[in-house]
Amino acid sequence: MQSKDRSKNSGSLVFQVGESLRQSISSGQYVPGDKLPSEAELTEAHKVSRTVIREAVAAMKSDGLVEVRQGAGIFVLAPASLLASSRRIDKARVSSDLEVLEVRAPLEIEAAALAAARRSPAQEEAIFECHRQVLRYIEQNESIREADLALHFAIADATNNPLFRQHLEFHGGAVIPQSRPVPDPEPAEQTAYRKLIHQEHEAIVMAISDRDEEAARNAMRDHLRGSQIRYRDLLRNSRAGSN
């Protein structure tokens, strides 16, 4: 029973560790160029597994907050580096994100249906809480990446088949592409995009709550298909712009 509880809470632990590290950076405890504590030190400080630390760092790396230097450690990026990287579309990264989305689709569609059939009351509440957390971050105009990831973990956990969660964990931070994969998005555009994701999540969450397997399957299919379409449009537009 204890191992199940740890698995169920891992998504929220990733979120908590990520938020703690982000706050340490935004508060000036760690400035650009500083090296963050090692994985072992972070594991001990936060009393979590290395998998949780790696997922939290992967999400921060994808958001351009840190870089991982092989054999050297985790370093805070300078704002100028973040701004420069945000001005262009990394076509290779976007293509990679699209590939992950395509692999996720069949498994997560079935996971949503199984979650609708099998979820316990506690698992249902965990899904609702993750969904509420996404909205809180939208309202605070902050990245929804880690809350989004926690929601998908909660749905995977509700299948009561650990292989669904292991599939998501295998891809790490790549499971949830950055909030809006475009250079220098306008705040209003970013918020609108996040609200769209929240609405797509809403359909999935309500279908799982209603124990409607087919509706849950369809809602997850629409959500992941929508993400794929958005990424294909992004690649198409980037190719047109380079001609």
PDB file of N, CA and C in Angstrom, residues 46-134:
ATOM      1  N   HIS A  46      15.302  17.331  -0.407  1.00  0.00           N
ATOM      2  CA  HIS A  46      13.853  17.300  -0.613  1.00  0.00           C
ATOM      3  C   HIS A  46      13.217  15.986  -0.180  1.00  0.00           C
ATOM      4  N   LYS A  47      14.046  15.029   0.231  1.00  0.00           N
ATOM      5  CA  LYS A  47      13.549  13.729   0.707  1.00  0.00           C
ATOM      6  C   LYS A  47      12.675  13.044  -0.350  1.00  0.00           C
ATOM      7  N   VAL A  48      13.172  13.027  -1.574  1.00  0.00           N
ATOM      8  CA  VAL A  48      12.459  12.384  -2.677  1.00  0.00           C
ATOM      9  C   VAL A  48      13.447  11.507  -3.444  1.00  0.00           C
ATOM     10  N   SER A  49      12.933  10.753  -4.414  1.00  0.00           N
ATOM     11  CA  SER A  49      13.786   9.885  -5.213  1.00  0.00           C
ATOM     12  C   SER A  49      14.535  10.683  -6.276  1.00  0.00           C
ATOM     13  N   ARG A  50      15.553  10.075  -6.838  1.00  0.00           N
ATOM     14  CA  ARG A  50      16.298  10.729  -7.918  1.00  0.00           C
ATOM     15  C   ARG A  50      15.423  10.908  -9.153  1.00  0.00           C
ATOM     16  N   THR A  51      14.476   9.994  -9.348  1.00  0.00           N
ATOM     17  CA  THR A  51      13.566  10.123 -10.494  1.00  0.00           C
ATOM     18  C   THR A  51      12.775  11.419 -10.406  1.00  0.00           C
ATOM     19  N   VAL A  52      12.302  11.760  -9.212  1.00  0.00           N
ATOM     20  CA  VAL A  52      11.555  13.004  -9.021  1.00  0.00           C
ATOM     21  C   VAL A  52      12.449  14.207  -9.323  1.00  0.00           C
ATOM     22  N   ILE A  53      13.681  14.178  -8.819  1.00  0.00           N
ATOM     23  CA  ILE A  53      14.615  15.279  -9.064  1.00  0.00           C
ATOM     24  C   ILE A  53      14.885  15.426 -10.556  1.00  0.00           C
ATOM     25  N   ARG A  54      15.098  14.318 -11.242  1.00  0.00           N
ATOM     26  CA  ARG A  54      15.408  14.373 -12.673  1.00  0.00           C
ATOM     27  C   ARG A  54      14.237  14.934 -13.475  1.00  0.00           C
ATOM     28  N   GLU A  55      13.017  14.557 -13.105  1.00  0.00           N
ATOM     29  CA  GLU A  55      11.840  15.069 -13.813  1.00  0.00           C
ATOM     30  C   GLU A  55      11.688  16.574 -13.591  1.00  0.00           C
ATOM     31  N   ALA A  56      11.917  17.015 -12.351  1.00  0.00           N
ATOM     32  CA  ALA A  56      11.798  18.443 -12.050  1.00  0.00           C
ATOM     33  C   ALA A  56      12.857  19.240 -12.808  1.00  0.00           C
ATOM     34  N   VAL A  57      14.086  18.723 -12.841  1.00  0.00           N
ATOM     35  CA  VAL A  57      15.164  19.410 -13.559  1.00  0.00           C
ATOM     36  C   VAL A  57      14.896  19.403 -15.062  1.00  0.00           C
ATOM     37  N   ALA A  58      14.362  18.284 -15.587  1.00  0.00           N
ATOM     38  CA  ALA A  58      14.059  18.199 -17.019  1.00  0.00           C
ATOM     39  C   ALA A  58      13.030  19.250 -17.415  1.00  0.00           C
ATOM     40  N   ALA A  59      12.038  19.467 -16.561  1.00  0.00           N
ATOM     41  CA  ALA A  59      11.023  20.483 -16.849  1.00  0.00           C
ATOM     42  C   ALA A  59      11.631  21.877 -16.843  1.00  0.00           C
ATOM     43  N   MET A  60      12.520  22.150 -15.887  1.00  0.00           N
ATOM     44  CA  MET A  60      13.179  23.455 -15.827  1.00  0.00           C
ATOM     45  C   MET A  60      14.099  23.663 -17.021  1.00  0.00           C
ATOM     46  N   LYS A  61      14.773  22.588 -17.437  1.00  0.00           N
ATOM     47  CA  LYS A  61      15.637  22.666 -18.612  1.00  0.00           C
ATOM     48  C   LYS A  61      14.821  23.003 -19.853  1.00  0.00           C
ATOM     49  N   SER A  62      13.675  22.348 -20.007  1.00  0.00           N
ATOM     50  CA  SER A  62      12.829  22.597 -21.174  1.00  0.00           C
ATOM     51  C   SER A  62      12.286  24.015 -21.176  1.00  0.00           C
ATOM     52  N   ASP A  63      12.102  24.609 -20.009  1.00  0.00           N
ATOM     53  CA  ASP A  63      11.624  25.984 -19.909  1.00  0.00           C
ATOM     54  C   ASP A  63      12.754  27.004 -20.031  1.00  0.00           C
ATOM     55  N   GLY A  64      13.985  26.514 -20.214  1.00  0.00           N
ATOM     56  CA  GLY A  64      15.109  27.421 -20.422  1.00  0.00           C
ATOM     57  C   GLY A  64      15.667  28.035 -19.154  1.00  0.00           C
ATOM     58  N   LEU A  65      15.384  27.452 -17.998  1.00  0.00           N
ATOM     59  CA  LEU A  65      15.863  28.016 -16.737  1.00  0.00           C
ATOM     60  C   LEU A  65      17.243  27.499 -16.360  1.00  0.00           C
ATOM     61  N   VAL A  66      17.540  26.271 -16.741  1.00  0.00           N
ATOM     62  CA  VAL A  66      18.827  25.673 -16.386  1.00  0.00           C
ATOM     63  C   VAL A  66      19.360  24.885 -17.578  1.00  0.00           C
ATOM     64  N   GLU A  67      20.628  24.558 -17.498  1.00  0.00           N
ATOM     65  CA  GLU A  67      21.202  23.627 -18.464  1.00  0.00           C
ATOM     66  C   GLU A  67      21.973  22.569 -17.690  1.00  0.00           C
ATOM     67  N   VAL A  68      21.961  21.357 -18.214  1.00  0.00           N
ATOM     68  CA  VAL A  68      22.666  20.244 -17.581  1.00  0.00           C
ATOM     69  C   VAL A  68      23.919  19.968 -18.394  1.00  0.00           C
ATOM     70  N   ARG A  69      25.063  20.132 -17.763  1.00  0.00           N
ATOM     71  CA  ARG A  69      26.345  19.902 -18.427  1.00  0.00           C
ATOM     72  C   ARG A  69      26.878  18.542 -17.980  1.00  0.00           C
ATOM     73  N   GLN A  70      27.027  17.660 -18.955  1.00  0.00           N
ATOM     74  CA  GLN A  70      27.447  16.295 -18.659  1.00  0.00           C
ATOM     75  C   GLN A  70      28.736  16.277 -17.847  1.00  0.00           C
ATOM     76  N   GLY A  71      28.688  15.633 -16.698  1.00  0.00           N
ATOM     77  CA  GLY A  71      29.863  15.504 -15.856  1.00  0.00           C
ATOM     78  C   GLY A  71      30.176  16.723 -15.015  1.00  0.00           C
ATOM     79  N   ALA A  72      29.428  17.819 -15.236  1.00  0.00           N
ATOM     80  CA  ALA A  72      29.716  19.052 -14.497  1.00  0.00           C
ATOM     81  C   ALA A  72      28.598  19.417 -13.524  1.00  0.00           C
ATOM     82  N   GLY A  73      27.355  19.238 -13.945  1.00  0.00           N
ATOM     83  CA  GLY A  73      26.250  19.548 -13.052  1.00  0.00           C
ATOM     84  C   GLY A  73      25.152  20.359 -13.718  1.00  0.00           C
ATOM     85  N   ILE A  74      24.307  20.964 -12.883  1.00  0.00           N
ATOM     86  CA  ILE A  74      23.149  21.733 -13.341  1.00  0.00           C
ATOM     87  C   ILE A  74      23.441  23.208 -13.096  1.00  0.00           C
ATOM     88  N   PHE A  75      23.330  24.031 -14.140  1.00  0.00           N
ATOM     89  CA  PHE A  75      23.681  25.442 -14.032  1.00  0.00           C
ATOM     90  C   PHE A  75      22.499  26.331 -14.411  1.00  0.00           C
ATOM     91  N   VAL A  76      22.376  27.447 -13.693  1.00  0.00           N
ATOM     92  CA  VAL A  76      21.314  28.417 -13.955  1.00  0.00           C
ATOM     93  C   VAL A  76      21.679  29.215 -15.196  1.00  0.00           C
ATOM     94  N   LEU A  77      20.712  29.362 -16.108  1.00  0.00           N
ATOM     95  CA  LEU A  77      20.950  30.117 -17.336  1.00  0.00           C
ATOM     96  C   LEU A  77      20.739  31.609 -17.107  1.00  0.00           C
ATOM     97  N   ALA A  78      21.479  32.410 -17.842  1.00  0.00           N
ATOM     98  CA  ALA A  78      21.311  33.856 -17.796  1.00  0.00           C
ATOM     99  C   ALA A  78      20.040  34.233 -18.545  1.00  0.00           C
ATOM    100  N   PRO A  79      19.334  35.270 -18.086  1.00  0.00           N
ATOM    101  CA  PRO A  79      18.135  35.716 -18.800  1.00  0.00           C
ATOM    102  C   PRO A  79      18.397  36.001 -20.263  1.00  0.00           C
ATOM    103  N   ALA A  80      19.580  36.540 -20.582  1.00  0.00           N
ATOM    104  CA  ALA A  80      19.896  36.838 -21.982  1.00  0.00           C
ATOM    105  C   ALA A  80      19.904  35.571 -22.805  1.00  0.00           C
ATOM    106  N   SER A  81      20.394  34.479 -22.226  1.00  0.00           N
ATOM    107  CA  SER A  81      20.412  33.210 -22.943  1.00  0.00           C
ATOM    108  C   SER A  81      19.003  32.722 -23.183  1.00  0.00           C
ATOM    109  N   LEU A  82      18.161  32.893 -22.173  1.00  0.00           N
ATOM    110  CA  LEU A  82      16.771  32.491 -22.315  1.00  0.00           C
ATOM    111  C   LEU A  82      16.085  33.320 -23.383  1.00  0.00           C
ATOM    112  N   LEU A  83      16.325  34.641 -23.384  1.00  0.00           N
ATOM    113  CA  LEU A  83      15.690  35.507 -24.368  1.00  0.00           C
ATOM    114  C   LEU A  83      16.159  35.158 -25.771  1.00  0.00           C
ATOM    115  N   ALA A  84      17.472  34.930 -25.914  1.00  0.00           N
ATOM    116  CA  ALA A  84      17.995  34.605 -27.238  1.00  0.00           C
ATOM    117  C   ALA A  84      17.419  33.311 -27.753  1.00  0.00           C
ATOM    118  N   SER A  85      17.283  32.315 -26.865  1.00  0.00           N
ATOM    119  CA  SER A  85      16.762  31.027 -27.314  1.00  0.00           C
ATOM    120  C   SER A  85      15.288  31.103 -27.622  1.00  0.00           C
ATOM    121  N   SER A  86      14.570  32.050 -26.993  1.00  0.00           N
ATOM    122  CA  SER A  86      13.130  32.153 -27.212  1.00  0.00           C
ATOM    123  C   SER A  86      12.786  32.857 -28.515  1.00  0.00           C
ATOM    124  N   ARG A  87      13.781  33.492 -29.136  1.00  0.00           N
ATOM    125  CA  ARG A  87      13.506  34.250 -30.352  1.00  0.00           C
ATOM    126  C   ARG A  87      13.484  33.384 -31.608  1.00  0.00           C
ATOM    127  N   ARG A  88      13.873  32.131 -31.445  1.00  0.00           N
ATOM    128  CA  ARG A  88      13.874  31.266 -32.619  1.00  0.00           C
ATOM    129  C   ARG A  88      13.206  29.953 -32.251  1.00  0.00           C
ATOM    130  N   ILE A  89      12.703  29.281 -33.255  1.00  0.00           N
ATOM    131  CA  ILE A  89      12.081  27.994 -33.062  1.00  0.00           C
ATOM    132  C   ILE A  89      13.131  26.913 -33.281  1.00  0.00           C
ATOM    133  N   ASP A  90      13.306  26.055 -32.314  1.00  0.00           N
ATOM    134  CA  ASP A  90      14.215  24.933 -32.452  1.00  0.00           C
ATOM    135  C   ASP A  90      13.458  23.821 -33.172  1.00  0.00           C
ATOM    136  N   LYS A  91      13.651  23.731 -34.478  1.00  0.00           N
ATOM    137  CA  LYS A  91      12.866  22.789 -35.277  1.00  0.00           C
ATOM    138  C   LYS A  91      13.113  21.344 -34.839  1.00  0.00           C
ATOM    139  N   ALA A  92      14.351  21.030 -34.479  1.00  0.00           N
ATOM    140  CA  ALA A  92      14.660  19.671 -34.050  1.00  0.00           C
ATOM    141  C   ALA A  92      13.905  19.330 -32.769  1.00  0.00           C
ATOM    142  N   ARG A  93      13.853  20.310 -31.834  1.00  0.00           N
ATOM    143  CA  ARG A  93      13.148  20.054 -30.582  1.00  0.00           C
ATOM    144  C   ARG A  93      11.658  19.903 -30.806  1.00  0.00           C
ATOM    145  N   VAL A  94      11.094  20.772 -31.636  1.00  0.00           N
ATOM    146  CA  VAL A  94       9.666  20.690 -31.919  1.00  0.00           C
ATOM    147  C   VAL A  94       9.332  19.363 -32.582  1.00  0.00           C
ATOM    148  N   SER A  95      10.179  18.926 -33.527  1.00  0.00           N
ATOM    149  CA  SER A  95       9.959  17.634 -34.181  1.00  0.00           C
ATOM    150  C   SER A  95      10.010  16.507 -33.164  1.00  0.00           C
ATOM    151  N   SER A  96      10.960  16.599 -32.224  1.00  0.00           N
ATOM    152  CA  SER A  96      11.078  15.581 -31.185  1.00  0.00           C
ATOM    153  C   SER A  96       9.836  15.567 -30.296  1.00  0.00           C
ATOM    154  N   ASP A  97       9.352  16.756 -29.926  1.00  0.00           N
ATOM    155  CA  ASP A  97       8.136  16.841 -29.114  1.00  0.00           C
ATOM    156  C   ASP A  97       6.959  16.204 -29.840  1.00  0.00           C
ATOM    157  N   LEU A  98       6.869  16.440 -31.127  1.00  0.00           N
ATOM    158  CA  LEU A  98       5.782  15.869 -31.919  1.00  0.00           C
ATOM    159  C   LEU A  98       5.865  14.349 -31.932  1.00  0.00           C
ATOM    160  N   GLU A  99       7.070  13.817 -32.057  1.00  0.00           N
ATOM    161  CA  GLU A  99       7.248  12.364 -32.036  1.00  0.00           C
ATOM    162  C   GLU A  99       6.788  11.776 -30.711  1.00  0.00           C
ATOM    163  N   VAL A 100       7.120  12.450 -29.606  1.00  0.00           N
ATOM    164  CA  VAL A 100       6.690  11.967 -28.290  1.00  0.00           C
ATOM    165  C   VAL A 100       5.167  12.000 -28.184  1.00  0.00           C
ATOM    166  N   LEU A 101       4.555  13.081 -28.691  1.00  0.00           N
ATOM    167  CA  LEU A 101       3.099  13.185 -28.662  1.00  0.00           C
ATOM    168  C   LEU A 101       2.450  12.036 -29.432  1.00  0.00           C
ATOM    169  N   GLU A 102       3.026  11.677 -30.557  1.00  0.00           N
ATOM    170  CA  GLU A 102       2.465  10.601 -31.359  1.00  0.00           C
ATOM    171  C   GLU A 102       2.564   9.258 -30.637  1.00  0.00           C
ATOM    172  N   VAL A 103       3.671   9.036 -29.926  1.00  0.00           N
ATOM    173  CA  VAL A 103       3.843   7.792 -29.178  1.00  0.00           C
ATOM    174  C   VAL A 103       2.899   7.744 -27.978  1.00  0.00           C
ATOM    175  N   ARG A 104       2.702   8.909 -27.346  1.00  0.00           N
ATOM    176  CA  ARG A 104       1.835   8.970 -26.176  1.00  0.00           C
ATOM    177  C   ARG A 104       0.386   8.634 -26.500  1.00  0.00           C
ATOM    178  N   ALA A 105      -0.069   9.078 -27.663  1.00  0.00           N
ATOM    179  CA  ALA A 105      -1.495   9.076 -27.959  1.00  0.00           C
ATOM    180  C   ALA A 105      -2.204   7.753 -27.698  1.00  0.00           C
ATOM    181  N   PRO A 106      -1.809   6.632 -28.328  1.00  0.00           N
ATOM    182  CA  PRO A 106      -2.590   5.405 -28.140  1.00  0.00           C
ATOM    183  C   PRO A 106      -2.630   4.919 -26.699  1.00  0.00           C
ATOM    184  N   LEU A 107      -1.508   5.059 -25.978  1.00  0.00           N
ATOM    185  CA  LEU A 107      -1.471   4.599 -24.596  1.00  0.00           C
ATOM    186  C   LEU A 107      -2.281   5.503 -23.666  1.00  0.00           C
ATOM    187  N   GLU A 108      -2.154   6.825 -23.843  1.00  0.00           N
ATOM    188  CA  GLU A 108      -2.877   7.733 -22.947  1.00  0.00           C
ATOM    189  C   GLU A 108      -4.378   7.752 -23.232  1.00  0.00           C
ATOM    190  N   ILE A 109      -4.760   7.520 -24.472  1.00  0.00           N
ATOM    191  CA  ILE A 109      -6.192   7.426 -24.787  1.00  0.00           C
ATOM    192  C   ILE A 109      -6.793   6.246 -24.030  1.00  0.00           C
ATOM    193  N   GLU A 110      -6.096   5.122 -24.060  1.00  0.00           N
ATOM    194  CA  GLU A 110      -6.598   3.950 -23.335  1.00  0.00           C
ATOM    195  C   GLU A 110      -6.490   4.157 -21.825  1.00  0.00           C
ATOM    196  N   ALA A 111      -5.447   4.860 -21.386  1.00  0.00           N
ATOM    197  CA  ALA A 111      -5.296   5.131 -19.950  1.00  0.00           C
ATOM    198  C   ALA A 111      -6.479   5.942 -19.433  1.00  0.00           C
ATOM    199  N   ALA A 112      -6.940   6.909 -20.200  1.00  0.00           N
ATOM    200  CA  ALA A 112      -8.081   7.724 -19.776  1.00  0.00           C
ATOM    201  C   ALA A 112      -9.325   6.860 -19.611  1.00  0.00           C
ATOM    202  N   ALA A 113      -9.541   5.924 -20.552  1.00  0.00           N
ATOM    203  CA  ALA A 113     -10.706   5.042 -20.465  1.00  0.00           C
ATOM    204  C   ALA A 113     -10.606   4.126 -19.250  1.00  0.00           C
ATOM    205  N   LEU A 114      -9.415   3.579 -19.009  1.00  0.00           N
ATOM    206  CA  LEU A 114      -9.227   2.705 -17.848  1.00  0.00           C
ATOM    207  C   LEU A 114      -9.371   3.479 -16.543  1.00  0.00           C
ATOM    208  N   ALA A 115      -8.884   4.721 -16.527  1.00  0.00           N
ATOM    209  CA  ALA A 115      -9.038   5.546 -15.327  1.00  0.00           C
ATOM    210  C   ALA A 115     -10.511   5.777 -15.028  1.00  0.00           C
ATOM    211  N   ALA A 116     -11.316   5.991 -16.072  1.00  0.00           N
ATOM    212  CA  ALA A 116     -12.756   6.179 -15.875  1.00  0.00           C
ATOM    213  C   ALA A 116     -13.393   4.924 -15.281  1.00  0.00           C
ATOM    214  N   ALA A 117     -12.902   3.772 -15.681  1.00  0.00           N
ATOM    215  CA  ALA A 117     -13.482   2.511 -15.211  1.00  0.00           C
ATOM    216  C   ALA A 117     -12.984   2.110 -13.833  1.00  0.00           C
ATOM    217  N   ARG A 118     -11.745   2.471 -13.503  1.00  0.00           N
ATOM    218  CA  ARG A 118     -11.114   1.906 -12.320  1.00  0.00           C
ATOM    219  C   ARG A 118     -10.813   2.893 -11.196  1.00  0.00           C
ATOM    220  N   ARG A 119     -10.886   4.180 -11.452  1.00  0.00           N
ATOM    221  CA  ARG A 119     -10.411   5.157 -10.466  1.00  0.00           C
ATOM    222  C   ARG A 119     -11.152   5.003  -9.139  1.00  0.00           C
ATOM    223  N   SER A 120     -10.398   5.185  -8.065  1.00  0.00           N
ATOM    224  CA  SER A 120     -10.979   5.187  -6.725  1.00  0.00           C
ATOM    225  C   SER A 120     -11.398   6.614  -6.384  1.00  0.00           C
ATOM    226  N   PRO A 121     -12.178   6.807  -5.330  1.00  0.00           N
ATOM    227  CA  PRO A 121     -12.529   8.181  -4.927  1.00  0.00           C
ATOM    228  C   PRO A 121     -11.288   9.031  -4.641  1.00  0.00           C
ATOM    229  N   ALA A 122     -10.277   8.427  -4.003  1.00  0.00           N
ATOM    230  CA  ALA A 122      -9.053   9.181  -3.705  1.00  0.00           C
ATOM    231  C   ALA A 122      -8.317   9.558  -4.983  1.00  0.00           C
ATOM    232  N   GLN A 123      -8.285   8.655  -5.942  1.00  0.00           N
ATOM    233  CA  GLN A 123      -7.630   8.947  -7.216  1.00  0.00           C
ATOM    234  C   GLN A 123      -8.397  10.014  -7.998  1.00  0.00           C
ATOM    235  N   GLU A 124      -9.727   9.956  -7.912  1.00  0.00           N
ATOM    236  CA  GLU A 124     -10.538  10.993  -8.559  1.00  0.00           C
ATOM    237  C   GLU A 124     -10.227  12.361  -7.967  1.00  0.00           C
ATOM    238  N   GLU A 125     -10.112  12.441  -6.654  1.00  0.00           N
ATOM    239  CA  GLU A 125      -9.812  13.717  -6.002  1.00  0.00           C
ATOM    240  C   GLU A 125      -8.421  14.203  -6.383  1.00  0.00           C
ATOM    241  N   ALA A 126      -7.466  13.275  -6.515  1.00  0.00           N
ATOM    242  CA  ALA A 126      -6.116  13.663  -6.928  1.00  0.00           C
ATOM    243  C   ALA A 126      -6.134  14.263  -8.334  1.00  0.00           C
ATOM    244  N   ILE A 127      -6.922  13.694  -9.215  1.00  0.00           N
ATOM    245  CA  ILE A 127      -7.049  14.218 -10.578  1.00  0.00           C
ATOM    246  C   ILE A 127      -7.660  15.616 -10.541  1.00  0.00           C
ATOM    247  N   PHE A 128      -8.730  15.778  -9.746  1.00  0.00           N
ATOM    248  CA  PHE A 128      -9.368  17.091  -9.644  1.00  0.00           C
ATOM    249  C   PHE A 128      -8.405  18.136  -9.077  1.00  0.00           C
ATOM    250  N   GLU A 129      -7.610  17.753  -8.088  1.00  0.00           N
ATOM    251  CA  GLU A 129      -6.684  18.704  -7.476  1.00  0.00           C
ATOM    252  C   GLU A 129      -5.611  19.135  -8.475  1.00  0.00           C
ATOM    253  N   CYS A 130      -5.108  18.195  -9.269  1.00  0.00           N
ATOM    254  CA  CYS A 130      -4.129  18.553 -10.303  1.00  0.00           C
ATOM    255  C   CYS A 130      -4.753  19.492 -11.326  1.00  0.00           C
ATOM    256  N   HIS A 131      -6.003  19.225 -11.673  1.00  0.00           N
ATOM    257  CA  HIS A 131      -6.712  20.075 -12.634  1.00  0.00           C
ATOM    258  C   HIS A 131      -6.894  21.485 -12.069  1.00  0.00           C
ATOM    259  N   ARG A 132      -7.224  21.578 -10.793  1.00  0.00           N
ATOM    260  CA  ARG A 132      -7.366  22.893 -10.154  1.00  0.00           C
ATOM    261  C   ARG A 132      -6.030  23.625 -10.121  1.00  0.00           C
ATOM    262  N   GLN A 133      -4.947  22.871  -9.923  1.00  0.00           N
ATOM    263  CA  GLN A 133      -3.632  23.503  -9.856  1.00  0.00           C
ATOM    264  C   GLN A 133      -3.250  24.113 -11.201  1.00  0.00           C
ATOM    265  N   VAL A 134      -3.623  23.474 -12.294  1.00  0.00           N
ATOM    266  CA  VAL A 134      -3.366  24.051 -13.616  1.00  0.00           C
ATOM    267  C   VAL A 134      -4.041  25.415 -13.718  1.00  0.00           C
TER     268      VAL A 134
END
